[in-house]
Short mmCIF file of C-alpha atoms and ligand atoms in Angstrom, two decimals:
data_model
loop_
_atom_site.label_atom_id
_atom_site.label_comp_id
_atom_site.label_asym_id
_atom_site.label_seq_id
_atom_site.Cartn_x
_atom_site.Cartn_y
_atom_site.Cartn_z
CA MET A 5 16.11 2.79 13.81
CA ILE A 6 14.92 -0.77 13.37
CA GLY A 7 17.30 -3.15 11.61
CA THR A 8 18.87 -2.19 8.31
CA PRO A 9 17.91 1.17 6.82
CA ARG A 10 15.34 0.69 4.10
CA VAL A 11 15.00 2.68 0.92
CA PRO A 12 11.54 4.17 0.38
CA PHE A 13 8.70 2.13 -1.09
CA VAL A 14 6.15 4.41 -2.77
CA ALA A 15 3.01 3.14 -4.48
CA GLY A 16 0.59 5.29 -6.47
CA ASN A 17 -3.08 4.28 -6.37
CA TRP A 18 -4.70 5.98 -9.32
CA LYS A 19 -8.17 4.76 -8.30
CA MET A 20 -10.89 5.19 -10.97
CA ASN A 21 -9.02 7.90 -12.86
CA LEU A 22 -7.30 8.44 -16.21
CA THR A 23 -7.89 7.22 -19.73
CA ARG A 24 -5.41 4.89 -21.39
CA ALA A 25 -3.67 7.80 -23.12
CA GLU A 26 -3.45 9.80 -19.88
CA SER A 27 -2.12 6.73 -18.08
CA ARG A 28 0.60 6.18 -20.69
CA GLU A 29 1.64 9.81 -20.40
CA LEU A 30 1.81 9.80 -16.58
CA ALA A 31 3.59 6.44 -16.40
CA GLY A 32 6.08 7.60 -19.03
CA ARG A 33 6.90 10.74 -17.06
CA ILE A 34 7.39 8.80 -13.85
CA ALA A 35 9.50 6.13 -15.56
CA ALA A 36 11.69 8.88 -17.05
CA ALA A 37 12.46 10.11 -13.51
CA GLY A 38 13.80 6.63 -12.61
CA PRO A 39 17.45 7.71 -12.21
CA GLU A 40 16.29 10.06 -9.41
CA PHE A 41 14.67 7.26 -7.43
CA GLY A 42 17.94 5.98 -5.97
CA GLY A 43 16.92 2.35 -5.64
CA SER A 44 13.49 3.11 -4.12
CA THR A 45 10.71 0.70 -4.97
CA ILE A 46 8.10 2.52 -7.03
CA VAL A 47 4.77 0.93 -7.97
CA LEU A 48 2.02 2.37 -10.17
CA MET A 49 -1.52 1.05 -9.79
CA PRO A 50 -3.71 2.22 -12.67
CA PRO A 51 -7.29 1.07 -13.27
CA PHE A 52 -7.62 -2.35 -14.96
CA THR A 53 -8.32 -0.77 -18.36
CA ALA A 54 -4.89 0.89 -18.42
CA LEU A 55 -2.74 -1.98 -17.05
CA GLY A 56 -1.51 -2.99 -20.52
CA ASP A 57 -0.67 0.58 -21.51
CA VAL A 58 1.17 1.29 -18.26
CA ALA A 59 3.02 -2.03 -18.50
CA ALA A 60 4.24 -0.97 -21.96
CA ALA A 61 5.18 2.52 -20.74
CA LEU A 62 7.21 1.04 -17.88
CA THR A 63 9.13 -1.47 -20.02
CA GLY A 64 12.84 -1.09 -19.42
CA SER A 65 12.34 0.97 -16.26
CA ASP A 66 12.60 -0.08 -12.62
CA VAL A 67 9.07 1.10 -11.90
CA ALA A 68 6.74 -1.81 -11.09
CA LEU A 69 3.10 -2.37 -11.95
CA GLY A 70 0.30 -3.16 -9.52
CA ALA A 71 -3.48 -3.49 -9.54
CA GLN A 72 -6.07 -2.07 -7.16
CA ASP A 73 -8.01 -5.25 -6.43
CA LEU A 74 -8.46 -8.89 -7.46
CA PHE A 75 -10.98 -11.70 -7.05
CA TRP A 76 -10.08 -14.88 -5.16
CA GLU A 77 -11.00 -17.42 -7.86
CA ASP A 78 -8.65 -17.96 -10.80
CA ARG A 79 -11.33 -18.10 -13.52
CA GLY A 80 -14.99 -18.80 -14.17
CA ALA A 81 -18.45 -17.28 -14.10
CA TYR A 82 -17.72 -14.21 -11.96
CA THR A 83 -18.90 -11.34 -14.13
CA GLY A 84 -16.91 -8.19 -13.72
CA GLU A 85 -14.10 -9.71 -11.69
CA VAL A 86 -10.37 -10.00 -12.46
CA SER A 87 -8.19 -12.78 -11.05
CA GLY A 88 -4.64 -13.01 -9.73
CA PRO A 89 -3.33 -15.02 -12.72
CA MET A 90 -4.88 -12.41 -15.06
CA LEU A 91 -3.09 -9.62 -13.22
CA LYS A 92 0.16 -11.54 -13.31
CA ASP A 93 -0.33 -12.06 -17.04
CA ALA A 94 -0.88 -8.29 -17.43
CA GLY A 95 2.53 -7.66 -15.87
CA CYS A 96 1.57 -6.89 -12.27
CA ALA A 97 3.89 -7.66 -9.39
CA TYR A 98 1.70 -6.11 -6.65
CA VAL A 99 -1.98 -5.82 -5.82
CA LEU A 100 -3.87 -3.76 -3.25
CA VAL A 101 -6.14 -5.74 -0.96
CA GLY A 102 -8.70 -4.34 1.46
CA HIS A 103 -8.41 -0.67 0.56
CA SER A 104 -10.86 1.26 2.74
CA GLU A 105 -12.85 2.33 -0.35
CA ARG A 106 -13.36 -1.35 -1.19
CA ARG A 107 -14.44 -1.98 2.39
CA GLN A 108 -16.71 1.08 2.48
CA TYR A 109 -18.41 0.94 -0.93
CA PHE A 110 -18.11 -2.68 -2.05
CA GLY A 111 -18.73 -4.71 1.08
CA GLU A 112 -15.19 -5.99 1.51
CA THR A 113 -14.76 -7.64 4.90
CA ASP A 114 -11.77 -8.97 6.81
CA ALA A 115 -12.81 -12.44 5.63
CA THR A 116 -12.81 -11.47 1.93
CA VAL A 117 -9.52 -9.66 2.47
CA GLY A 118 -8.04 -12.95 3.71
CA ARG A 119 -9.30 -14.84 0.65
CA LYS A 120 -7.92 -12.19 -1.70
CA VAL A 121 -4.54 -12.11 0.03
CA ARG A 122 -4.31 -15.89 -0.36
CA ALA A 123 -5.25 -15.63 -4.05
CA ALA A 124 -2.65 -12.92 -4.63
CA LEU A 125 0.12 -14.98 -3.04
CA LYS A 126 -0.92 -18.07 -5.01
CA ALA A 127 -0.64 -16.05 -8.24
CA GLY A 128 2.85 -14.84 -7.29
CA LEU A 129 1.72 -11.28 -6.56
CA ARG A 130 2.76 -9.34 -3.47
CA PRO A 131 -0.40 -8.09 -1.75
CA ILE A 132 -0.41 -4.62 -0.19
CA VAL A 133 -2.79 -5.23 2.69
CA CYS A 134 -4.60 -2.09 3.86
CA VAL A 135 -5.80 -1.48 7.40
CA GLY A 136 -7.05 1.64 9.15
CA GLU A 137 -9.60 3.08 11.51
CA VAL A 138 -12.48 5.47 10.86
CA LEU A 139 -12.72 8.77 12.72
CA GLU A 140 -15.25 7.54 15.31
CA GLU A 141 -12.93 4.66 16.21
CA ARG A 142 -9.99 7.02 16.66
CA GLU A 143 -12.06 9.42 18.75
CA ALA A 144 -13.29 6.53 20.90
CA GLY A 145 -9.67 5.43 21.54
CA ARG A 146 -10.21 2.23 19.55
CA THR A 147 -7.59 2.72 16.82
CA THR A 148 -5.22 -0.08 17.77
CA ALA A 149 -8.10 -2.41 18.65
CA ARG A 150 -9.50 -1.91 15.14
CA ILE A 151 -6.11 -2.54 13.54
CA ASP A 152 -5.68 -5.67 15.67
CA ASP A 153 -9.06 -6.94 14.51
CA GLN A 154 -8.29 -6.32 10.86
CA LEU A 155 -4.90 -8.02 11.13
CA ALA A 156 -6.15 -10.96 13.17
CA ARG A 157 -9.18 -11.68 10.97
CA GLY A 158 -7.64 -10.80 7.61
CA LEU A 159 -4.39 -12.66 8.16
CA ASP A 160 -5.67 -15.68 10.05
CA GLY A 161 -3.91 -18.89 9.02
CA PHE A 162 -0.99 -17.46 7.04
CA SER A 163 2.51 -18.86 7.55
CA ARG A 164 5.56 -16.76 8.39
CA ASP A 165 6.79 -17.21 4.83
CA GLU A 166 3.48 -15.88 3.48
CA ILE A 167 3.50 -12.94 5.87
CA GLU A 168 6.99 -12.04 4.62
CA ARG A 169 5.65 -11.70 1.08
CA MET A 170 3.02 -9.18 2.17
CA ILE A 171 3.32 -5.42 2.41
CA PHE A 172 1.19 -3.55 4.93
CA ALA A 173 -0.41 -0.15 4.52
CA TYR A 174 -1.78 1.81 7.45
CA GLU A 175 -4.38 4.20 6.09
CA PRO A 176 -6.49 6.07 8.63
CA VAL A 177 -9.79 6.33 6.77
CA TRP A 178 -10.34 9.91 7.99
CA ALA A 179 -7.12 10.95 6.22
CA ILE A 180 -7.84 9.44 2.80
CA GLY A 181 -8.66 12.03 0.16
CA THR A 182 -9.61 14.55 2.85
CA GLY A 183 -6.45 16.64 2.96
CA LYS A 184 -6.11 15.67 6.65
CA THR A 185 -2.88 13.80 7.26
CA ALA A 186 -2.08 11.83 10.38
CA SER A 187 0.76 13.63 12.14
CA PRO A 188 4.10 11.80 11.96
CA GLY A 189 3.62 10.91 15.64
CA GLN A 190 0.09 9.55 15.13
CA ALA A 191 1.18 7.46 12.15
CA GLU A 192 4.33 6.22 13.87
CA GLU A 193 2.35 5.05 16.89
CA VAL A 194 0.21 2.78 14.72
CA HIS A 195 3.12 1.60 12.55
CA ALA A 196 5.07 0.64 15.67
CA HIS A 197 1.99 -1.20 16.94
CA ILE A 198 1.65 -3.17 13.68
CA ARG A 199 5.33 -4.11 13.82
CA ARG A 200 4.95 -5.24 17.44
CA ARG A 201 2.00 -7.43 16.49
CA LEU A 202 4.02 -8.94 13.63
CA GLU A 203 6.87 -9.64 16.05
CA GLU A 204 4.53 -11.33 18.52
CA GLY A 205 3.03 -13.48 15.79
CA TYR A 206 5.95 -14.25 13.53
CA GLY A 207 9.20 -13.24 15.23
CA LYS A 208 11.68 -10.39 15.28
CA THR A 209 13.25 -10.94 11.86
CA THR A 210 9.92 -11.03 10.05
CA ALA A 211 8.74 -7.93 11.90
CA SER A 212 11.89 -5.91 11.35
CA CYS A 213 11.90 -6.68 7.60
CA ALA A 214 8.20 -5.95 7.10
CA ILE A 215 7.40 -3.00 4.84
CA ILE A 216 4.73 -0.83 6.45
CA LEU A 217 3.43 2.02 4.30
CA TYR A 218 1.49 5.06 5.43
CA GLY A 219 -1.40 6.36 3.32
CA GLY A 220 -3.67 9.36 3.74
CA SER A 221 -3.19 12.70 1.95
CA VAL A 222 0.56 12.25 1.49
CA LYS A 223 2.18 15.03 -0.57
CA PRO A 224 5.72 16.31 -1.10
CA ALA A 225 5.36 18.65 1.89
CA ASN A 226 4.66 15.91 4.44
CA SER A 227 6.63 13.03 2.90
CA ASN A 228 9.92 13.99 4.56
CA PRO A 229 8.75 14.24 8.19
CA LEU A 230 6.60 11.14 7.89
CA PHE A 231 9.44 9.09 6.38
CA LYS A 232 11.76 10.18 9.18
CA GLU A 233 9.66 8.13 11.60
CA LYS A 234 11.47 4.88 12.19
CA ASN A 235 8.59 2.51 11.42
CA ILE A 236 7.35 4.26 8.27
CA ASP A 237 8.90 2.55 5.25
CA GLY A 238 7.10 4.45 2.51
CA PHE A 239 3.74 5.56 1.23
CA LEU A 240 0.56 4.55 -0.49
CA VAL A 241 -0.44 7.68 -2.37
CA GLY A 242 -3.83 8.43 -3.89
CA GLY A 243 -4.60 11.96 -5.12
CA ALA A 244 -0.98 13.14 -5.32
CA SER A 245 -0.03 10.16 -7.50
CA LEU A 246 -2.10 11.55 -10.38
CA GLU A 247 0.44 14.31 -11.08
CA ALA A 248 3.96 13.29 -12.07
CA GLU A 249 5.55 16.22 -10.24
CA SER A 250 3.83 15.64 -6.92
CA PHE A 251 4.40 11.88 -7.03
CA ILE A 252 8.07 12.31 -7.90
CA GLY A 253 8.31 15.02 -5.22
CA ILE A 254 7.06 12.57 -2.60
CA VAL A 255 9.75 10.04 -3.58
CA ARG A 256 12.40 12.77 -3.64
CA GLU A 257 11.49 14.01 -0.13
CA ALA A 258 11.36 10.47 1.28
CA LEU A 259 14.79 9.78 -0.19
CA LEU A 260 16.16 12.95 1.42
CA ALA A 261 14.79 11.79 4.78
CA TYR A 262 16.28 8.34 4.22
CA ARG A 263 19.68 9.79 3.46
CA GLU A 264 19.58 12.19 6.40
CA GLU A 265 18.20 9.91 9.07
CA LYS A 266 18.32 6.24 8.33
C1 PEP B 305 -5.30 6.03 -1.04
O1 PEP B 305 -6.13 6.00 -1.92
O2 PEP B 305 -4.81 4.96 -0.64
C2 PEP B 305 -4.95 7.31 -0.44
C3 PEP B 305 -4.12 7.33 0.56
O3 PEP B 305 -5.49 8.45 -1.01
P1 PEP B 305 -5.04 9.98 -0.74
O4 PEP B 305 -3.54 10.01 -0.86
O5 PEP B 305 -5.71 10.75 -1.82
O6 PEP B 305 -5.48 10.34 0.63
#
């Protein structure tokens, strides 16, 4: 166990799914389960079109709102983009940066990740910074080298204070939306590596307090064993966050593991 036991942090990435009405319904059901969450940090990340509806559905609950992406400028002639201050204004506290789907389909690079992380922090949002290797990199034994690259290039020039406001998500690309989950041991190995790198760069306290999420086909059935690993602080959930029962089940199982082990 590293440092103080931490309650689970579980974020739901709804991706490009759900209408406004469907979003209100799902957010309402998750908010209603709040008393079960036992102090866990729960974040819902709907598409931009539903941010206002989900913000309203979460009013009075402890469930937080996040967005799936942002642009690095505050305002101006950037058709189609949404800025940090706009997300803050919509009620967001968190924003995903560098999700593998953004890297894969929209040309996001480690350099743009760095600019977006800076913009998020400037707007008072906590960025959830995603890193992860593709299958060929894992098979070639280059997983940690890839993670090191992403961290070094994406987080170049940030202060310790800024690093402490970030949340990290390890998402092996081969496990996202594929039904293949990293085993608890495989995930733990990379989480421990990320924490070691944070310790080398920013010191023991910063590293031991860092929240490092796992993402990649998390469901209620694998939440418990994954959360039992000492460096896994919670989850970034895609597909299973679109159903209230499975999302709540993931939180429930993580909480059980927390109470048993941590
Ligand atoms: C994700 O989108 O970040 C993700 C982990 O998706 P899934 O849970 O569907 O694999």
